[in-house]
CSV table of C-alpha atoms in Angstrom, one decimal:
chain,number,residue,atom,x,y,z
A,1,MET,CA,-34.4,4.2,-215.4
A,2,SER,CA,-35.1,0.9,-213.5
A,3,ALA,CA,-32.4,-0.5,-211.2
A,4,ARG,CA,-31.6,-3.1,-213.8
A,5,ALA,CA,-31.0,-0.6,-216.7
A,6,ASN,CA,-28.9,1.6,-214.4
A,7,ARG,CA,-26.7,-1.4,-213.4
A,8,VAL,CA,-26.1,-2.3,-217.0
A,9,THR,CA,-25.4,1.3,-217.9
A,10,GLU,CA,-22.9,1.6,-215.1
A,11,ALA,CA,-21.2,-1.6,-216.1
A,12,TYR,CA,-20.9,-0.3,-219.6
A,13,LEU,CA,-19.4,3.0,-218.5
A,14,ALA,CA,-17.0,1.2,-216.2
A,15,LYS,CA,-15.8,-0.9,-219.1
A,16,CYS,CA,-15.2,2.3,-221.1
A,17,THR,CA,-13.0,4.0,-218.5
A,18,ALA,CA,-9.8,2.2,-219.7
A,19,PRO,CA,-8.0,4.2,-222.5
A,20,ASP,CA,-7.4,1.0,-224.4
A,21,SER,CA,-11.0,-0.2,-224.1
A,22,ARG,CA,-12.4,-1.4,-227.4
A,23,LEU,CA,-15.9,-0.8,-226.0
A,24,ARG,CA,-15.0,2.8,-225.4
A,25,HIS,CA,-14.1,3.1,-229.1
A,26,ALA,CA,-17.1,1.1,-230.4
A,27,LEU,CA,-18.6,4.0,-232.3
A,28,ALA,CA,-15.5,4.3,-234.5
A,29,ASP,CA,-15.6,0.6,-235.2
A,30,LEU,CA,-19.1,0.5,-236.5
A,31,ASP,CA,-19.3,-1.3,-239.9
A,32,VAL,CA,-22.3,0.2,-241.8
A,33,SER,CA,-22.9,1.1,-245.4
A,34,GLN,CA,-22.0,4.6,-246.7
A,35,THR,CA,-25.7,5.1,-247.3
A,36,LYS,CA,-26.6,4.6,-243.7
A,37,ARG,CA,-23.6,6.4,-242.4
A,38,ALA,CA,-24.6,9.5,-244.4
A,39,ALA,CA,-28.1,9.3,-242.8
A,40,TRP,CA,-26.6,9.4,-239.3
A,41,PRO,CA,-24.2,12.3,-239.3
A,42,ARG,CA,-24.1,12.9,-235.5
A,43,LEU,CA,-24.1,9.9,-233.2
A,44,LEU,CA,-23.8,9.6,-229.4
A,45,PRO,CA,-20.7,7.6,-228.5
A,46,ARG,CA,-22.7,4.8,-227.0
A,47,PRO,CA,-26.2,3.2,-227.2
A,48,VAL,CA,-28.7,3.6,-224.4
A,49,MET,CA,-30.0,0.8,-222.2
A,50,VAL,CA,-33.7,0.4,-221.2
A,51,ASP,CA,-35.6,-2.1,-219.1
A,52,GLU,CA,-37.4,-4.2,-221.6
A,53,ALA,CA,-40.5,-4.9,-219.4
A,54,GLU,CA,-40.8,-1.2,-218.7
A,55,PHE,CA,-40.4,-0.2,-222.3
A,56,ARG,CA,-42.9,-2.8,-223.5
A,57,ALA,CA,-45.4,-1.7,-220.9
A,58,PHE,CA,-45.2,1.9,-222.1
A,59,GLY,CA,-45.7,0.6,-225.7
A,60,ARG,CA,-48.9,-1.1,-224.6
A,61,ASP,CA,-50.0,2.3,-223.2
A,62,LEU,CA,-49.2,3.9,-226.5
A,63,VAL,CA,-51.5,1.5,-228.3
A,64,THR,CA,-54.3,2.6,-226.0
A,65,ILE,CA,-53.4,6.3,-226.6
A,66,TYR,CA,-53.5,5.7,-230.3
A,67,GLU,CA,-56.9,4.0,-230.0
A,68,LEU,CA,-58.2,6.9,-227.9
A,69,VAL,CA,-56.9,9.6,-230.2
A,70,THR,CA,-58.3,8.0,-233.4
A,71,SER,CA,-61.7,7.5,-231.6
A,72,LEU,CA,-62.0,11.2,-230.6
A,73,PRO,CA,-64.4,12.0,-233.5
A,74,GLN,CA,-66.8,9.3,-232.4
A,75,ARG,CA,-66.4,9.9,-228.6
A,76,CYS,CA,-66.5,13.7,-228.5
A,77,PHE,CA,-68.1,14.8,-231.8
A,78,ASP,CA,-70.8,12.3,-232.5
A,79,GLY,CA,-68.8,10.9,-235.4
A,80,ASP,CA,-68.7,14.2,-237.2
A,81,PHE,CA,-65.2,14.5,-238.7
A,82,GLU,CA,-65.8,18.1,-239.8
A,83,ARG,CA,-66.5,19.3,-236.2
A,84,PHE,CA,-63.5,17.3,-235.0
A,85,ARG,CA,-61.0,18.9,-237.5
A,86,ALA,CA,-62.5,22.3,-236.9
A,87,ALA,CA,-62.0,21.9,-233.2
A,88,LEU,CA,-58.3,21.3,-233.9
A,89,GLY,CA,-58.2,24.5,-235.9
A,90,ILE,CA,-57.8,22.7,-239.3
A,91,ASP,CA,-59.5,24.9,-242.0
A,92,ASP,CA,-61.9,23.6,-244.7
A,93,ARG,CA,-59.3,23.3,-247.4
A,94,ARG,CA,-56.8,21.2,-245.3
A,95,GLY,CA,-59.6,19.2,-243.8
A,96,ALA,CA,-61.0,18.3,-247.3
A,97,LEU,CA,-57.5,17.1,-248.4
A,98,MET,CA,-56.9,15.1,-245.2
A,99,ARG,CA,-60.3,13.4,-245.6
A,100,ARG,CA,-59.7,12.3,-249.2
A,101,LEU,CA,-57.2,9.7,-248.2
A,102,LEU,CA,-58.5,8.9,-244.7
A,103,GLY,CA,-61.6,6.9,-245.6
A,104,ASP,CA,-64.2,6.0,-243.1
A,105,GLY,CA,-62.1,4.4,-240.4
A,106,PRO,CA,-58.9,5.3,-238.5
A,107,PRO,CA,-55.5,5.0,-240.2
A,108,PRO,CA,-53.3,2.0,-239.4
A,109,LEU,CA,-51.2,2.2,-236.3
A,110,TYR,CA,-48.0,3.9,-237.4
A,111,GLY,CA,-46.1,6.6,-235.7
A,112,ARG,CA,-43.3,7.7,-233.4
A,113,ALA,CA,-44.0,8.8,-229.8
A,114,ASP,CA,-41.5,11.3,-228.3
A,115,MET,CA,-41.2,11.1,-224.5
A,116,TYR,CA,-39.1,11.9,-221.5
A,117,TYR,CA,-38.2,9.7,-218.6
A,118,ASP,CA,-39.0,11.7,-215.5
A,119,GLY,CA,-37.1,9.5,-213.0
A,120,SER,CA,-39.9,7.1,-212.4
A,121,SER,CA,-41.8,6.6,-215.7
A,122,PHE,CA,-42.0,7.6,-219.3
A,123,LYS,CA,-44.2,10.7,-220.1
A,124,LEU,CA,-45.6,11.3,-223.6
A,125,LEU,CA,-44.7,14.6,-225.1
A,126,GLU,CA,-45.9,14.2,-228.7
A,127,PHE,CA,-47.3,11.3,-230.8
A,128,ASN,CA,-46.4,11.7,-234.4
A,129,ILE,CA,-49.1,9.6,-236.0
A,130,GLY,CA,-48.4,9.6,-239.7
A,131,SER,CA,-45.9,8.3,-242.2
A,132,ALA,CA,-43.1,10.9,-242.1
A,133,LEU,CA,-41.1,9.4,-239.3
A,134,GLY,CA,-37.5,10.4,-238.8
A,135,GLY,CA,-35.0,7.9,-237.3
A,136,LEU,CA,-36.7,4.6,-238.2
A,137,ASP,CA,-33.8,3.5,-240.3
A,138,MET,CA,-31.6,3.4,-237.2
A,139,VAL,CA,-33.8,1.4,-235.0
A,140,GLY,CA,-32.6,-2.1,-235.8
A,141,THR,CA,-29.7,-1.4,-238.1
A,142,LEU,CA,-27.5,0.4,-235.6
A,143,PRO,CA,-27.8,-2.3,-232.9
A,144,LYS,CA,-26.9,-4.9,-235.5
A,145,ALA,CA,-23.7,-3.0,-236.3
A,146,TYR,CA,-22.8,-2.7,-232.6
A,147,LEU,CA,-23.2,-6.5,-232.2
A,148,ARG,CA,-20.7,-7.1,-235.0
A,149,ILE,CA,-18.1,-5.5,-232.8
A,150,PRO,CA,-16.5,-8.3,-230.7
A,151,ALA,CA,-16.1,-6.2,-227.5
A,152,PHE,CA,-19.7,-5.1,-227.7
A,153,ALA,CA,-21.0,-8.5,-228.5
A,154,GLU,CA,-19.2,-9.9,-225.5
A,155,PHE,CA,-20.7,-7.2,-223.2
A,156,ALA,CA,-24.2,-7.8,-224.7
A,157,ALA,CA,-24.0,-11.5,-224.1
A,158,ALA,CA,-22.9,-11.0,-220.5
A,159,HIS,CA,-25.8,-8.7,-219.7
A,160,GLY,CA,-28.5,-10.1,-221.8
A,161,LEU,CA,-28.9,-7.2,-224.2
A,162,ARG,CA,-31.5,-7.4,-227.0
A,163,TYR,CA,-33.0,-4.9,-229.4
A,164,LEU,CA,-36.3,-4.4,-231.3
A,165,ASP,CA,-35.9,-4.4,-235.1
A,166,MET,CA,-38.4,-2.2,-236.9
A,167,GLY,CA,-37.4,-3.3,-240.4
A,168,GLY,CA,-39.3,-6.5,-240.3
A,169,ASP,CA,-42.4,-5.0,-238.8
A,170,LEU,CA,-42.5,-2.1,-241.3
A,171,ALA,CA,-41.9,-4.5,-244.2
A,172,GLU,CA,-44.8,-6.7,-243.1
A,173,ALA,CA,-47.1,-3.6,-242.7
A,174,LEU,CA,-46.3,-2.4,-246.2
A,175,ARG,CA,-46.9,-5.9,-247.6
A,176,ASP,CA,-50.3,-6.0,-245.9
A,177,ALA,CA,-51.1,-2.5,-247.3
A,178,GLY,CA,-50.3,-3.8,-250.8
A,179,LYS,CA,-52.7,-6.7,-250.4
A,180,ALA,CA,-55.5,-4.2,-250.2
A,181,ILE,CA,-55.1,-3.6,-254.0
A,182,GLY,CA,-54.1,-7.2,-254.8
A,183,ALA,CA,-50.3,-6.7,-254.9
A,184,GLY,CA,-48.3,-9.8,-254.1
A,185,GLU,CA,-44.8,-8.5,-253.3
A,186,PRO,CA,-45.4,-4.7,-253.5
A,187,VAL,CA,-43.2,-2.1,-255.0
A,188,VAL,CA,-42.8,0.6,-252.5
A,189,ALA,CA,-41.9,4.2,-253.2
A,190,VAL,CA,-40.5,6.5,-250.5
A,191,LEU,CA,-41.6,9.9,-251.7
A,192,GLU,CA,-40.3,13.3,-250.7
A,193,GLY,CA,-41.9,16.7,-251.6
A,194,PRO,CA,-40.5,19.0,-254.3
A,195,GLY,CA,-36.8,19.6,-253.6
A,196,GLY,CA,-36.9,17.2,-250.6
A,197,MET,CA,-34.3,14.8,-251.9
A,198,ALA,CA,-31.6,17.5,-251.9
A,199,VAL,CA,-32.1,17.9,-248.2
A,200,TYR,CA,-33.3,14.5,-247.0
A,201,GLY,CA,-32.2,12.2,-249.8
A,202,HIS,CA,-29.5,10.4,-247.7
A,203,GLN,CA,-32.1,9.5,-245.0
A,204,ARG,CA,-34.7,8.3,-247.5
A,205,ARG,CA,-32.1,6.1,-249.3
A,206,ALA,CA,-31.3,4.6,-245.9
A,207,ILE,CA,-34.9,3.7,-245.4
A,208,ALA,CA,-35.0,2.1,-248.9
A,209,GLN,CA,-31.9,0.1,-248.0
A,210,LEU,CA,-33.5,-1.0,-244.8
A,211,LEU,CA,-36.6,-2.3,-246.7
A,212,ALA,CA,-34.5,-3.9,-249.4
A,213,GLU,CA,-32.8,-5.9,-246.7
A,214,GLN,CA,-36.3,-7.2,-245.9
A,215,GLY,CA,-36.9,-8.2,-249.5
A,216,ILE,CA,-39.0,-5.2,-250.4
A,217,ASP,CA,-38.5,-3.6,-253.9
A,218,CYS,CA,-38.2,0.0,-252.8
A,219,ARG,CA,-37.6,3.1,-254.9
A,220,VAL,CA,-36.9,6.7,-253.7
A,221,GLY,CA,-37.8,10.0,-255.3
A,222,GLU,CA,-40.0,13.1,-255.1
A,223,ILE,CA,-43.7,13.2,-255.8
A,224,GLY,CA,-43.0,15.1,-259.0
A,225,ASP,CA,-40.9,12.2,-260.3
A,226,LEU,CA,-44.1,10.0,-260.6
A,227,THR,CA,-45.6,9.3,-264.0
A,228,PHE,CA,-49.0,7.8,-264.4
A,229,ARG,CA,-50.2,5.1,-266.8
A,230,ALA,CA,-53.9,4.2,-266.8
A,231,GLY,CA,-54.0,6.0,-263.4
A,232,LYS,CA,-51.3,3.9,-261.8
A,233,PRO,CA,-48.2,5.7,-260.5
A,234,HIS,CA,-44.8,4.7,-261.8
A,235,LEU,CA,-41.3,5.6,-260.5
A,236,ASP,CA,-38.2,4.9,-262.5
A,237,GLY,CA,-40.4,3.1,-265.1
A,238,THR,CA,-41.8,0.7,-262.5
A,239,GLY,CA,-45.4,0.6,-261.3
A,240,VAL,CA,-45.8,1.6,-257.6
A,241,ASP,CA,-48.1,-0.3,-255.2
A,242,VAL,CA,-47.5,1.5,-251.9
A,243,ILE,CA,-46.3,5.0,-251.3
A,244,LEU,CA,-44.5,5.7,-248.0
A,245,ARG,CA,-45.3,9.4,-247.8
A,246,TYR,CA,-42.6,11.8,-246.7
A,247,TYR,CA,-44.1,14.9,-248.3
A,248,ALA,CA,-46.2,16.9,-245.9
A,249,LEU,CA,-49.5,18.6,-246.6
A,250,GLU,CA,-48.2,22.0,-245.5
A,251,GLU,CA,-45.3,21.9,-247.8
A,252,MET,CA,-47.4,20.8,-250.7
A,253,LEU,CA,-49.9,23.6,-250.1
A,254,ALA,CA,-47.1,26.1,-250.1
A,255,HIS,CA,-45.8,24.9,-253.4
A,256,PRO,CA,-47.2,26.5,-256.6
A,257,ASP,CA,-47.7,23.1,-258.2
A,258,GLY,CA,-48.8,21.3,-255.0
A,259,ASP,CA,-52.4,20.7,-255.9
A,260,ALA,CA,-51.5,19.5,-259.4
A,261,LEU,CA,-48.9,17.1,-257.9
A,262,MET,CA,-51.2,15.7,-255.2
A,263,GLU,CA,-54.3,15.2,-257.3
A,264,PRO,CA,-53.3,12.2,-259.4
A,265,VAL,CA,-52.0,10.5,-256.2
A,266,PHE,CA,-55.3,11.2,-254.5
A,267,ARG,CA,-57.2,9.6,-257.5
A,268,ALA,CA,-54.9,6.6,-257.7
A,269,HIS,CA,-55.5,6.0,-254.0
A,270,GLU,CA,-59.2,6.4,-254.3
A,271,ASN,CA,-59.3,4.2,-257.4
A,272,GLY,CA,-57.3,1.4,-255.8
A,273,THR,CA,-54.2,1.5,-258.0
A,274,VAL,CA,-51.9,2.5,-255.1
A,275,VAL,CA,-52.0,2.7,-251.3
A,276,VAL,CA,-50.7,5.8,-249.7
A,277,TRP,CA,-49.2,4.8,-246.3
A,278,THR,CA,-50.4,6.4,-244.2
A,279,PRO,CA,-53.2,8.5,-245.6
A,280,SER,CA,-53.6,11.4,-243.2
A,281,ASN,CA,-51.7,13.0,-240.3
A,282,VAL,CA,-54.8,14.7,-238.8
A,283,PHE,CA,-54.6,12.5,-235.7
A,284,GLY,CA,-51.0,13.6,-235.2
A,285,ASN,CA,-52.1,17.1,-234.6
A,286,LYS,CA,-50.8,18.2,-231.2
A,287,GLY,CA,-54.3,19.3,-230.2
A,288,THR,CA,-55.5,15.7,-229.9
A,289,LEU,CA,-53.3,15.2,-226.8
A,290,ALA,CA,-54.9,18.3,-225.3
A,291,MET,CA,-58.3,16.8,-225.9
A,292,LEU,CA,-57.3,13.7,-224.1
A,293,SER,CA,-55.9,15.6,-221.2
A,294,GLU,CA,-58.9,17.9,-220.9
A,295,CYS,CA,-61.4,15.0,-220.9
A,296,SER,CA,-59.3,12.6,-218.7
A,297,ALA,CA,-61.7,13.0,-215.8
A,298,ASP,CA,-64.9,12.7,-217.8
A,299,THR,CA,-66.4,9.3,-217.1
A,300,SER,CA,-68.9,9.7,-220.0
A,301,VAL,CA,-66.0,9.8,-222.5
A,302,PHE,CA,-63.4,7.4,-221.2
A,303,SER,CA,-63.5,4.3,-219.0
A,304,ALA,CA,-61.7,4.1,-215.7
A,305,GLN,CA,-58.9,2.0,-217.4
A,306,GLU,CA,-58.6,4.5,-220.2
A,307,ARG,CA,-58.4,7.4,-217.9
A,308,ALA,CA,-55.7,5.7,-215.9
A,309,VAL,CA,-53.6,5.3,-219.0
A,310,ILE,CA,-54.0,9.0,-219.9
A,311,ASP,CA,-53.1,10.1,-216.3
A,312,ARG,CA,-50.1,7.7,-216.3
A,313,VAL,CA,-48.4,8.7,-219.5
A,314,LEU,CA,-49.7,12.2,-220.5
A,315,PRO,CA,-48.6,15.5,-218.8
A,316,TRP,CA,-51.2,18.2,-218.3
A,317,SER,CA,-51.9,19.6,-221.7
A,318,ARG,CA,-54.2,22.2,-223.1
A,319,MET,CA,-54.9,23.8,-226.5
A,320,LEU,CA,-55.0,27.5,-227.1
A,321,GLY,CA,-56.7,29.0,-230.1
A,322,ARG,CA,-59.2,26.2,-230.6
A,323,ARG,CA,-62.5,27.2,-232.1
A,324,GLY,CA,-65.5,27.1,-229.7
A,325,ALA,CA,-63.4,27.0,-226.6
A,326,GLY,CA,-64.5,30.4,-225.4
A,327,SER,CA,-62.4,33.4,-224.6
A,328,ASP,CA,-58.7,32.7,-224.3
A,329,GLU,CA,-57.8,35.8,-222.3
A,330,ARG,CA,-58.1,34.1,-218.9
A,331,PHE,CA,-56.2,31.0,-220.1
A,332,ILE,CA,-53.4,33.2,-221.5
A,333,GLU,CA,-53.1,34.9,-218.1
A,334,GLU,CA,-53.0,31.5,-216.4
A,335,CYS,CA,-50.2,30.4,-218.8
A,336,VAL,CA,-48.3,33.7,-218.2
A,337,GLN,CA,-48.4,33.0,-214.4
A,338,ARG,CA,-47.3,29.4,-214.9
A,339,ARG,CA,-44.5,30.1,-217.5
A,340,GLU,CA,-41.8,28.4,-215.4
A,341,GLN,CA,-43.8,25.2,-215.5
A,342,LEU,CA,-44.9,25.1,-219.1
A,343,VAL,CA,-43.8,24.5,-222.7
A,344,PHE,CA,-45.4,26.1,-225.8
A,345,LYS,CA,-45.7,24.1,-229.0
A,346,PRO,CA,-47.4,25.5,-232.1
A,347,THR,CA,-49.9,23.1,-233.7
A,348,GLY,CA,-49.3,22.1,-237.3
A,349,ARG,CA,-45.5,22.4,-237.1
A,350,PHE,CA,-42.8,19.8,-236.7
A,351,GLY,CA,-39.1,19.4,-235.9
A,352,GLY,CA,-39.3,21.6,-232.8
A,353,GLU,CA,-40.1,24.7,-234.9
A,354,GLY,CA,-41.6,27.5,-232.8
A,355,VAL,CA,-41.3,25.5,-229.5
A,356,LEU,CA,-40.6,27.7,-226.4
A,357,ILE,CA,-39.6,26.3,-223.0
A,358,GLY,CA,-41.1,28.6,-220.4
A,359,PRO,CA,-38.1,28.9,-218.1
A,360,GLU,CA,-35.8,29.6,-221.1
A,361,VAL,CA,-37.6,32.8,-222.4
A,362,ASP,CA,-38.7,36.1,-220.8
A,363,ASP,CA,-42.2,37.1,-219.9
A,364,ARG,CA,-42.6,39.3,-223.0
A,365,THR,CA,-41.6,36.6,-225.5
A,366,TRP,CA,-43.8,34.1,-223.7
A,367,ARG,CA,-46.9,36.4,-223.7
A,368,GLU,CA,-46.5,37.4,-227.3
A,369,ALA,CA,-46.3,33.8,-228.4
A,370,LEU,CA,-49.4,32.9,-226.5
A,371,ALA,CA,-51.3,36.0,-227.8
A,372,ALA,CA,-50.3,35.1,-231.4
A,373,SER,CA,-51.3,31.5,-231.0
A,374,ALA,CA,-54.9,32.5,-230.1
A,375,GLN,CA,-55.3,32.8,-233.9
A,376,THR,CA,-53.1,30.0,-235.1
A,377,GLY,CA,-53.3,27.4,-232.3
A,378,CYS,CA,-50.8,25.9,-229.9
A,379,LEU,CA,-50.4,23.2,-227.3
A,380,VAL,CA,-49.4,24.3,-223.8
A,381,GLN,CA,-48.0,21.4,-221.8
A,382,GLU,CA,-46.6,20.9,-218.4
A,383,ILE,CA,-42.8,20.6,-218.5
A,384,VAL,CA,-41.4,17.1,-217.9
A,385,ARG,CA,-37.8,17.1,-216.7
A,386,PRO,CA,-35.7,14.7,-218.9
A,387,ASN,CA,-33.4,12.1,-217.4
A,388,LEU,CA,-29.6,12.4,-217.9
A,389,GLU,CA,-27.5,9.8,-219.6
A,390,LEU,CA,-23.8,9.6,-218.8
A,391,VAL,CA,-21.3,9.3,-221.7
A,392,ILE,CA,-17.6,8.6,-221.8
A,393,ASP,CA,-15.7,10.7,-224.4
A,394,PRO,CA,-13.8,8.2,-226.5
A,395,GLU,CA,-10.8,10.5,-226.9
A,396,THR,CA,-10.4,11.9,-223.4
A,397,GLY,CA,-12.2,9.5,-221.2
A,398,ALA,CA,-14.1,12.3,-219.5
A,399,ARG,CA,-17.7,11.8,-218.4
A,400,SER,CA,-20.4,14.1,-219.6
A,401,GLU,CA,-24.2,14.3,-219.0
A,402,TRP,CA,-26.8,14.4,-221.8
A,403,TYR,CA,-30.5,15.1,-221.6
A,404,ALA,CA,-32.3,12.2,-223.4
A,405,LEU,CA,-35.4,12.5,-225.6
A,406,TRP,CA,-36.7,9.0,-226.1
A,407,ALA,CA,-38.6,7.7,-229.2
A,408,ALA,CA,-40.9,4.7,-229.4
A,409,PHE,CA,-41.8,3.6,-232.9
A,410,MET,CA,-45.2,1.9,-233.4
A,411,THR,CA,-46.5,-0.2,-236.2
A,412,PRO,CA,-49.6,-2.4,-236.5
A,413,ALA,CA,-47.6,-5.0,-234.6
A,414,GLY,CA,-47.3,-2.6,-231.6
A,415,LEU,CA,-44.0,-1.4,-230.2
A,416,SER,CA,-41.4,-2.0,-232.9
A,417,GLY,CA,-38.3,-0.2,-231.7
A,418,GLY,CA,-36.9,2.9,-230.1
A,419,GLY,CA,-34.1,5.4,-230.1
A,420,VAL,CA,-32.7,8.4,-228.3
A,421,ARG,CA,-31.8,12.0,-229.2
A,422,ALA,CA,-29.6,13.7,-226.7
A,423,VAL,CA,-28.3,17.2,-226.0
A,424,PRO,CA,-25.8,18.4,-223.4
A,425,PRO,CA,-27.0,20.7,-220.7
A,426,GLY,CA,-26.3,24.4,-220.9
A,427,GLY,CA,-28.3,25.4,-223.9
A,428,THR,CA,-31.9,25.0,-225.0
A,429,THR,CA,-33.6,21.7,-224.1
A,430,VAL,CA,-35.5,21.7,-227.4
A,431,ILE,CA,-34.1,18.5,-228.8
A,432,THR,CA,-34.4,18.4,-232.6
A,433,MET,CA,-31.9,17.5,-235.3
A,434,ILE,CA,-33.2,20.3,-237.5
A,435,ASN,CA,-32.0,23.4,-235.7
A,436,ASN,CA,-29.7,22.2,-232.9
A,437,THR,CA,-26.3,21.0,-234.0
A,438,LYS,CA,-25.5,19.7,-230.6
A,439,VAL,CA,-28.1,17.0,-230.7
A,440,ARG,CA,-26.8,13.4,-231.1
A,441,ASN,CA,-28.7,10.2,-232.0
A,442,THR,CA,-28.3,6.7,-230.8
A,443,CYS,CA,-30.1,3.4,-230.6
A,444,LEU,CA,-31.6,1.4,-227.7
A,445,PHE,CA,-30.8,-2.0,-226.3
A,446,THR,CA,-33.2,-3.6,-223.9
A,447,CYS,CA,-32.1,-5.5,-220.9
């Protein structure tokens, strides 16, 4: 982190060393609704501080990366979406479904960038361009709760702490989306896939509460809960104008009724009775970052300024198993030799599923994963070493170190907030809430 962020962090830790410090016990004093508390089951004992100028500069770079990713069909495939999606390993059926909601232009800027801080700058690991974003309900809500604690409010005032509040930016984006079909104040439905509410219901209800605080009429349910009247979707008997989509294409394709559930939503979107936000996650495919990395030196594809952004924020990345890329045997051997420097990420999966950190697995496991991915596709990326955040245990006062995975949330307004997922050293460095119970979440304050 910058010298300023480090100074503020050290001052916070120093305040927490006293056993009777109210700042040290701030997490226990958080006043949040039961809905939101249920959505955040595992929290780090403190927020993380970030230099606001540095964070905003990275946010501007992310806008550029988004623009480059969404322009890849035009820049590299002569505007042919079919060639583009085939180069990403997306088959005909999936490509056709993605195209139905996409339209002729790129989707609106909306996504979550996951990154590490390598000691001098942020490095982009993944850019989840699409609607199913985890953690957004915490971005502004948790900082507000901290600031209601007198000890924290006093510290924040003394050190000029601020925060980005995604709720307002998201509400504005959804209102703008509703205007496309003539909705004044839109009714928004946060929709899960079949059975999704049993697993993620607490998180979706927290998003609905966040939007309600911004004056949005928001309903929560599963795609199968929709009914249709004259082609318009209804939820709980109320017409829906905007769908904030949390059902994924892969889960719908795996469900026996997936096509039947999606078809009326497709038609409603195409006929202008509802807006699906956002329409397609094709640009969130991990292979798009490999395309940027591979072409970063090509002056015929990117300008000098664009190449500088790619080189500044994106680690060396390549895709394995892409159609038309030639034989993968030589590349597999190169990756085997470089195992200690690389991470393996299957394309088309999420939540850290299937990710392998080269130094954490043996040669056989690594080679087998690479060989299998020659048919299914994967991203191979140079490892970025994450920074460590120090935390004071509220009960014992002991200091501990945590690896930090940073998140930057983007909306049409640009950078709209951030957060951190953290894990203690000693186990896997794959930081995901889905399959690692040691992971803790927290919010960001800028300084």
